Amino acid sequence: MVFQWFHSTAYMMDDEVGSLVEKLKPQFVTKWLKTVCEVRFDVMVMCLLPKPVEFARVGGYWDKSCSTVTQLKEGLNRILCLIPYNVISQPLWECFIPEWLEAIRTEVPDSQLKEFREVLRYFRHLFQRIKTANETINFRSHKNTWIFGQNV
């Protein structure tokens, strides 16, 4: 349900309420999700799968009778809404993305594959940037003793 909330609030108007909700995400919810991921990595993975366990099928497209293709598109969009908040780590990504790619390969008719092209391209671009940034930070931390004002 929390993932659905991120997805729903991503499209809020940029007014006072929307601004307040956006402040809540990094201050509280993102920290909580990262803690959940550290403590129960397996649960995070299960909730982010294309066909999650029963307890994770709450809200949004799970409450509607819709096609598998719609479920897959909505699920990918939900994940896309989590990425800017650094909720999806590289190890987490590596656990669930193969399942998504397999589901798209086996359950989406060829005639509808083009609907996924843009989202998948965006994912690839985003995680390439994240991976490059992490490698740069790691390189700098080994090369220098002071990074970001902290002794490393």
Short mmCIF file of C-alpha atoms in Angstrom, two decimals:
data_model
loop_
_atom_site.label_atom_id
_atom_site.label_comp_id
_atom_site.label_asym_id
_atom_site.label_seq_id
_atom_site.Cartn_x
_atom_site.Cartn_y
_atom_site.Cartn_z
CA MET A 1 0.00 0.00 0.00
CA VAL A 2 2.90 2.36 0.70
CA PHE A 3 4.20 1.83 -2.83
CA GLN A 4 0.74 2.63 -4.17
CA TRP A 5 0.76 5.83 -2.07
CA PHE A 6 4.07 6.91 -3.67
CA HIS A 7 2.52 6.28 -7.07
CA SER A 8 -0.71 8.15 -6.28
CA THR A 9 1.01 11.16 -4.73
CA ALA A 10 3.48 11.47 -7.62
CA TYR A 11 0.70 13.06 -9.63
CA MET A 12 -0.50 15.54 -7.01
CA MET A 13 -0.77 19.20 -7.84
CA ASP A 14 2.19 21.36 -6.89
CA ASP A 15 0.31 23.29 -4.21
CA GLU A 16 0.66 23.55 -0.43
CA VAL A 17 -0.70 20.06 0.22
CA GLY A 18 1.39 18.52 -2.55
CA SER A 19 4.47 20.26 -1.20
CA LEU A 20 3.77 18.97 2.31
CA VAL A 21 3.33 15.41 1.07
CA GLU A 22 6.59 15.63 -0.88
CA LYS A 23 8.38 16.72 2.31
CA LEU A 24 6.94 13.74 4.20
CA LYS A 25 8.33 11.23 1.73
CA PRO A 26 12.07 11.79 2.33
CA GLN A 27 11.69 12.77 5.99
CA PHE A 28 9.72 9.76 7.16
CA VAL A 29 8.43 7.27 4.62
CA THR A 30 11.64 6.79 2.65
CA LYS A 31 13.64 6.24 5.84
CA TRP A 32 11.08 3.72 7.02
CA LEU A 33 11.17 1.85 3.69
CA LYS A 34 14.96 1.72 3.76
CA THR A 35 14.81 0.30 7.28
CA VAL A 36 12.30 -2.32 6.14
CA CYS A 37 14.63 -3.19 3.28
CA GLU A 38 17.57 -3.61 5.68
CA VAL A 39 15.59 -5.69 8.18
CA ARG A 40 13.35 -7.66 5.79
CA PHE A 41 14.95 -7.52 2.36
CA ASP A 42 12.93 -10.57 1.33
CA VAL A 43 9.63 -8.79 2.04
CA MET A 44 10.68 -5.78 -0.04
CA VAL A 45 11.54 -8.07 -2.94
CA MET A 46 8.24 -9.94 -2.63
CA CYS A 47 6.28 -6.67 -2.67
CA LEU A 48 8.07 -5.41 -5.79
CA LEU A 49 7.60 -8.51 -7.91
CA PRO A 50 5.24 -8.39 -10.90
CA LYS A 51 3.07 -10.98 -9.17
CA PRO A 52 3.59 -10.15 -5.51
CA VAL A 53 2.52 -12.32 -2.62
CA GLU A 54 -1.13 -12.01 -1.64
CA PHE A 55 -0.60 -9.60 1.27
CA ALA A 56 1.09 -7.11 -1.08
CA ARG A 57 -1.82 -7.01 -3.53
CA VAL A 58 -3.55 -4.02 -1.98
CA GLY A 59 -4.87 -0.86 -3.59
CA GLY A 60 -4.63 0.53 -7.07
CA TYR A 61 -4.83 -1.93 -9.92
CA TRP A 62 -5.14 -4.90 -7.55
CA ASP A 63 -8.57 -3.62 -6.46
CA LYS A 64 -9.76 -3.55 -10.06
CA SER A 65 -10.43 -6.23 -12.58
CA CYS A 66 -7.84 -5.42 -15.23
CA SER A 67 -5.65 -7.25 -17.70
CA THR A 68 -2.22 -8.64 -16.94
CA VAL A 69 -0.70 -6.10 -19.32
CA THR A 70 -2.32 -3.26 -17.36
CA GLN A 71 -1.09 -4.76 -14.09
CA LEU A 72 2.44 -4.93 -15.46
CA LYS A 73 2.36 -1.36 -16.78
CA GLU A 74 0.94 0.00 -13.52
CA GLY A 75 3.45 -2.00 -11.48
CA LEU A 76 6.39 -0.64 -13.45
CA ASN A 77 5.04 2.89 -13.06
CA ARG A 78 4.74 2.31 -9.32
CA ILE A 79 8.40 1.27 -9.17
CA LEU A 80 9.34 4.27 -11.29
CA CYS A 81 7.79 6.54 -8.64
CA LEU A 82 10.04 5.02 -5.95
CA ILE A 83 13.31 5.53 -7.81
CA PRO A 84 13.76 9.29 -7.20
CA TYR A 85 13.65 8.66 -3.45
CA ASN A 86 16.47 6.09 -3.54
CA VAL A 87 14.22 3.39 -2.13
CA ILE A 88 15.32 0.95 -4.84
CA SER A 89 18.91 -0.07 -4.19
CA GLN A 90 21.04 -1.89 -6.74
CA PRO A 91 20.81 -5.25 -4.86
CA LEU A 92 17.03 -4.87 -4.59
CA TRP A 93 16.80 -4.00 -8.28
CA GLU A 94 18.86 -7.05 -9.22
CA CYS A 95 16.45 -9.31 -7.31
CA PHE A 96 13.17 -8.18 -8.83
CA ILE A 97 13.92 -6.81 -12.31
CA PRO A 98 14.63 -10.25 -13.87
CA GLU A 99 11.13 -11.31 -12.77
CA TRP A 100 9.67 -8.21 -14.44
CA LEU A 101 11.54 -8.80 -17.67
CA GLU A 102 10.44 -12.44 -17.72
CA ALA A 103 6.81 -11.45 -17.06
CA ILE A 104 6.92 -8.92 -19.89
CA ARG A 105 8.53 -11.48 -22.20
CA THR A 106 6.01 -14.22 -21.46
CA GLU A 107 2.77 -12.37 -20.70
CA VAL A 108 2.72 -9.36 -23.00
CA PRO A 109 1.59 -9.97 -26.58
CA ASP A 110 4.03 -8.76 -29.24
CA SER A 111 1.49 -6.17 -30.37
CA GLN A 112 1.64 -4.49 -26.93
CA LEU A 113 5.38 -4.66 -26.25
CA LYS A 114 5.93 -1.14 -27.59
CA GLU A 115 3.90 0.18 -24.63
CA PHE A 116 6.75 -0.91 -22.33
CA ARG A 117 9.64 0.38 -24.40
CA GLU A 118 9.72 3.91 -22.95
CA VAL A 119 9.48 2.85 -19.30
CA LEU A 120 12.19 0.22 -19.71
CA ARG A 121 14.43 2.71 -21.52
CA TYR A 122 13.94 5.16 -18.66
CA PHE A 123 14.82 2.47 -16.09
CA ARG A 124 17.99 1.58 -17.95
CA HIS A 125 19.05 5.22 -18.23
CA LEU A 126 18.29 5.98 -14.59
CA PHE A 127 20.14 3.02 -13.16
CA GLN A 128 23.11 3.57 -15.44
CA ARG A 129 23.40 7.07 -13.94
CA ILE A 130 23.03 5.73 -10.40
CA LYS A 131 25.62 3.02 -10.98
CA THR A 132 28.06 5.56 -12.47
CA ALA A 133 27.52 7.96 -9.55
CA ASN A 134 28.11 5.17 -7.01
CA GLU A 135 31.29 4.07 -8.79
CA THR A 136 32.53 7.68 -8.83
CA ILE A 137 31.84 8.11 -5.12
CA ASN A 138 33.58 4.81 -4.33
CA PHE A 139 36.57 5.80 -6.47
CA ARG A 140 36.84 9.18 -4.75
CA SER A 141 36.50 7.70 -1.29
CA HIS A 142 39.47 5.41 -1.95
CA LYS A 143 41.53 8.14 -3.56
CA ASN A 144 40.92 10.91 -1.01
CA THR A 145 40.74 10.95 2.76
CA TRP A 146 38.11 13.69 2.94
CA ILE A 147 34.86 13.29 1.02
CA PHE A 148 31.74 15.36 1.60
CA GLY A 149 33.32 16.89 4.71
CA GLN A 150 33.80 13.52 6.41
CA ASN A 151 36.97 11.61 7.08
CA VAL A 152 36.62 8.37 5.17
#
